[in-house]
């Protein structure tokens, strides 16, 4: 195929993508009118295991060291927490539909993946995401460990947001997910329903996840904050400090292969940086050895549809990276 024909194809594909994303009968388009809320995804809740008869030792809520601070000089084999936990590697995976990628995008994505795989190897000194004590106690049963954590987090009163909530929004999805999406905080709809991303942003997120061949039930969706800030204002430092340990423990139970931060606040908070989202989108980052990508928050796409194209690139790269990481197993 000639280079010229290839770039003409790429332009045409881009245009078709734009049409598709803005197609009222599908794609990434939402009516201006309020849309009927989808039923929250029912996550099967396994029975919460009885705590051991002896006083259970409180797990250390300290977040794992920021990966960047602990890069060791000599790479060692990745200490995979899943490997230490019985049953941790037994996930049956569903065959995902292949993505239809144009060759220009595919080339760029392959470079991104090769670079990222190299960076992951160099991250091994960070020690990986240590298995959460509940995961170890549950013998690697992520659903059981997550249900136990959820039962603890729902009545949390660690910050003042608990006083104004209707519901704590713990998070939802596959306890054994390979991709963990992190948003900022619940909004009005999420507070009312106790489920993450169920309002207009959430409906768009569902479409975006669908556009890369996945369903909400295939991934895990959580937030930096579990309770709604008044008027959806930005989280305060005090709130983040109080709430972030819950997210750290969700990550330490689920052990995702890749994290995708939705929006500036989620990305900056998780990574402990104040870099702009535009710059954070440019490369892969790490949280305790786990690759972290950042893209626009779906609410930003609702306000600014021109960001959809970049988001489309980001999530396709996310899917390509996800596929490459699973292929290594
Ligand atoms: N916005 C978020 O960041 N999280 C939600 O759960 C909903 C909207
Ligand atoms: N605007 C969109 O909505 N999508 C694109 O891909 C580009 C511009």
PDB file of C-alpha atoms in Angstrom, residues 43-147:
ATOM      1  CA  UNK A  43     -22.754  -6.665  40.618  1.00  0.00           C
ATOM      2  CA  UNK A  44     -23.213 -10.062  42.230  1.00  0.00           C
ATOM      3  CA  UNK A  45     -22.462  -9.583  45.892  1.00  0.00           C
ATOM      4  CA  UNK A  46     -20.907 -12.669  47.401  1.00  0.00           C
ATOM      5  CA  UNK A  47     -21.511 -13.335  51.057  1.00  0.00           C
ATOM      6  CA  UNK A  48     -19.163 -11.370  53.257  1.00  0.00           C
ATOM      7  CA  UNK A  49     -16.862 -13.829  54.978  1.00  0.00           C
ATOM      8  CA  UNK A  50     -16.972 -13.814  58.769  1.00  0.00           C
ATOM      9  CA  UNK A  51     -13.877 -12.178  60.182  1.00  0.00           C
ATOM     10  CA  UNK A  52     -11.528 -14.658  61.836  1.00  0.00           C
ATOM     11  CA  UNK A  53     -12.295 -15.397  65.485  1.00  0.00           C
ATOM     12  CA  UNK A  54      -9.081 -13.762  66.627  1.00  0.00           C
ATOM     13  CA  UNK A  55      -9.102  -9.976  66.470  1.00  0.00           C
ATOM     14  CA  UNK A  56      -8.486  -9.161  62.804  1.00  0.00           C
ATOM     15  CA  UNK A  57      -5.418  -7.045  62.331  1.00  0.00           C
ATOM     16  CA  UNK A  58      -6.325  -3.736  60.782  1.00  0.00           C
ATOM     17  CA  UNK A  59      -4.756  -3.589  57.331  1.00  0.00           C
ATOM     18  CA  UNK A  60      -2.310  -0.798  56.834  1.00  0.00           C
ATOM     19  CA  UNK A  61      -4.252   1.910  54.975  1.00  0.00           C
ATOM     20  CA  UNK A  62      -1.096   3.659  53.834  1.00  0.00           C
ATOM     21  CA  UNK A  63      -1.114   3.979  50.051  1.00  0.00           C
ATOM     22  CA  UNK A  64       1.677   2.076  48.360  1.00  0.00           C
ATOM     23  CA  UNK A  65       4.719   4.196  47.594  1.00  0.00           C
ATOM     24  CA  UNK A  66       4.271   6.278  44.483  1.00  0.00           C
ATOM     25  CA  UNK A  67       5.997   4.229  41.855  1.00  0.00           C
ATOM     26  CA  UNK A  68       8.123   7.078  40.600  1.00  0.00           C
ATOM     27  CA  UNK A  69       9.765   7.517  43.979  1.00  0.00           C
ATOM     28  CA  UNK A  70      10.929   3.940  44.205  1.00  0.00           C
ATOM     29  CA  UNK A  71      12.394   2.932  40.879  1.00  0.00           C
ATOM     30  CA  UNK A  72      15.259   0.582  41.691  1.00  0.00           C
ATOM     31  CA  UNK A  73      18.360   0.516  39.525  1.00  0.00           C
ATOM     32  CA  UNK A  74      18.417  -3.206  38.766  1.00  0.00           C
ATOM     33  CA  UNK A  75      15.192  -4.628  37.314  1.00  0.00           C
ATOM     34  CA  UNK A  76      13.996  -7.725  39.121  1.00  0.00           C
ATOM     35  CA  UNK A  77      11.228 -10.090  38.093  1.00  0.00           C
ATOM     36  CA  UNK A  78       7.861  -8.389  38.612  1.00  0.00           C
ATOM     37  CA  UNK A  79       6.539  -9.429  41.994  1.00  0.00           C
ATOM     38  CA  UNK A  80       3.020 -10.202  40.915  1.00  0.00           C
ATOM     39  CA  UNK A  81       0.701 -10.200  43.882  1.00  0.00           C
ATOM     40  CA  UNK A  82      -1.732 -12.328  41.894  1.00  0.00           C
ATOM     41  CA  UNK A  83       0.866 -15.058  41.654  1.00  0.00           C
ATOM     42  CA  UNK A  84       1.136 -15.270  45.450  1.00  0.00           C
ATOM     43  CA  UNK A  85      -2.593 -15.542  45.965  1.00  0.00           C
ATOM     44  CA  UNK A  86      -4.235 -18.897  45.260  1.00  0.00           C
ATOM     45  CA  UNK A  87      -6.735 -18.607  42.447  1.00  0.00           C
ATOM     46  CA  UNK A  88      -5.394 -15.184  41.523  1.00  0.00           C
ATOM     47  CA  UNK A  89      -4.495 -16.192  37.973  1.00  0.00           C
ATOM     48  CA  UNK A  90      -7.513 -18.294  37.167  1.00  0.00           C
ATOM     49  CA  UNK A  91      -9.591 -15.668  35.401  1.00  0.00           C
ATOM     50  CA  UNK A  92     -11.536 -17.010  32.433  1.00  0.00           C
ATOM     51  CA  UNK A  93     -11.482 -14.284  29.800  1.00  0.00           C
ATOM     52  CA  UNK A  94     -14.093 -13.640  27.198  1.00  0.00           C
ATOM     53  CA  UNK A  95     -12.975 -13.245  23.608  1.00  0.00           C
ATOM     54  CA  UNK A  96     -13.191  -9.550  22.771  1.00  0.00           C
ATOM     55  CA  UNK A  97     -14.129  -8.351  19.287  1.00  0.00           C
ATOM     56  CA  UNK A  98     -11.036  -7.150  17.427  1.00  0.00           C
ATOM     57  CA  UNK A  99     -10.681  -3.387  16.970  1.00  0.00           C
ATOM     58  CA  UNK A 100     -10.702  -2.166  13.409  1.00  0.00           C
ATOM     59  CA  UNK A 101      -7.626   0.064  13.349  1.00  0.00           C
ATOM     60  CA  UNK A 102      -6.282   1.985  10.386  1.00  0.00           C
ATOM     61  CA  UNK A 103      -2.653   1.270   9.635  1.00  0.00           C
ATOM     62  CA  UNK A 104      -1.383   4.727  10.647  1.00  0.00           C
ATOM     63  CA  UNK A 105      -3.026   4.475  14.040  1.00  0.00           C
ATOM     64  CA  UNK A 106      -1.920   0.881  14.402  1.00  0.00           C
ATOM     65  CA  UNK A 107       1.719   1.818  13.819  1.00  0.00           C
ATOM     66  CA  UNK A 108       1.568   4.565  16.430  1.00  0.00           C
ATOM     67  CA  UNK A 109      -0.217   2.295  18.885  1.00  0.00           C
ATOM     68  CA  UNK A 110       2.386  -0.430  18.411  1.00  0.00           C
ATOM     69  CA  UNK A 111       5.168   2.029  19.217  1.00  0.00           C
ATOM     70  CA  UNK A 112       3.266   3.179  22.283  1.00  0.00           C
ATOM     71  CA  UNK A 113       2.804  -0.417  23.427  1.00  0.00           C
ATOM     72  CA  UNK A 114       6.448  -1.340  22.842  1.00  0.00           C
ATOM     73  CA  UNK A 115       7.586   1.706  24.822  1.00  0.00           C
ATOM     74  CA  UNK A 116       5.097   0.981  27.579  1.00  0.00           C
ATOM     75  CA  UNK A 117       6.095  -2.678  27.883  1.00  0.00           C
ATOM     76  CA  UNK A 118       9.708  -1.516  28.230  1.00  0.00           C
ATOM     77  CA  UNK A 119       8.720   0.964  30.921  1.00  0.00           C
ATOM     78  CA  UNK A 120       6.731  -1.701  32.760  1.00  0.00           C
ATOM     79  CA  UNK A 121       9.819  -3.937  32.848  1.00  0.00           C
ATOM     80  CA  UNK A 122      11.815  -1.064  34.334  1.00  0.00           C
ATOM     81  CA  UNK A 123       9.089  -0.505  36.946  1.00  0.00           C
ATOM     82  CA  UNK A 124       9.577  -3.931  38.455  1.00  0.00           C
ATOM     83  CA  UNK A 125      11.808  -2.452  41.149  1.00  0.00           C
ATOM     84  CA  UNK A 126       8.734  -0.662  42.512  1.00  0.00           C
ATOM     85  CA  UNK A 127       7.572  -4.047  43.769  1.00  0.00           C
ATOM     86  CA  UNK A 128       4.143  -4.049  42.167  1.00  0.00           C
ATOM     87  CA  UNK A 129       0.800  -3.532  43.788  1.00  0.00           C
ATOM     88  CA  UNK A 130       0.957  -5.495  47.044  1.00  0.00           C
ATOM     89  CA  UNK A 131      -2.028  -7.773  47.560  1.00  0.00           C
ATOM     90  CA  UNK A 132      -4.562  -6.323  49.982  1.00  0.00           C
ATOM     91  CA  UNK A 133      -4.769  -8.211  53.304  1.00  0.00           C
ATOM     92  CA  UNK A 134      -8.450  -8.990  52.601  1.00  0.00           C
ATOM     93  CA  UNK A 135      -7.462 -10.554  49.288  1.00  0.00           C
ATOM     94  CA  UNK A 136      -4.890 -12.729  50.997  1.00  0.00           C
ATOM     95  CA  UNK A 137      -7.358 -13.700  53.740  1.00  0.00           C
ATOM     96  CA  UNK A 138      -9.988 -14.550  51.127  1.00  0.00           C
ATOM     97  CA  UNK A 139      -7.516 -16.895  49.420  1.00  0.00           C
ATOM     98  CA  UNK A 140      -7.440 -14.768  46.266  1.00  0.00           C
ATOM     99  CA  UNK A 141     -11.228 -14.423  45.941  1.00  0.00           C
ATOM    100  CA  UNK A 142     -11.386 -10.839  44.688  1.00  0.00           C
ATOM    101  CA  UNK A 143     -15.184 -10.627  44.801  1.00  0.00           C
ATOM    102  CA  UNK A 144     -15.252 -11.684  48.449  1.00  0.00           C
ATOM    103  CA  UNK A 145     -12.423  -9.324  49.410  1.00  0.00           C
ATOM    104  CA  UNK A 146     -14.083  -6.435  47.595  1.00  0.00           C
ATOM    105  CA  UNK A 147     -17.465  -7.142  49.220  1.00  0.00           C
TER     106      UNK A 147
END
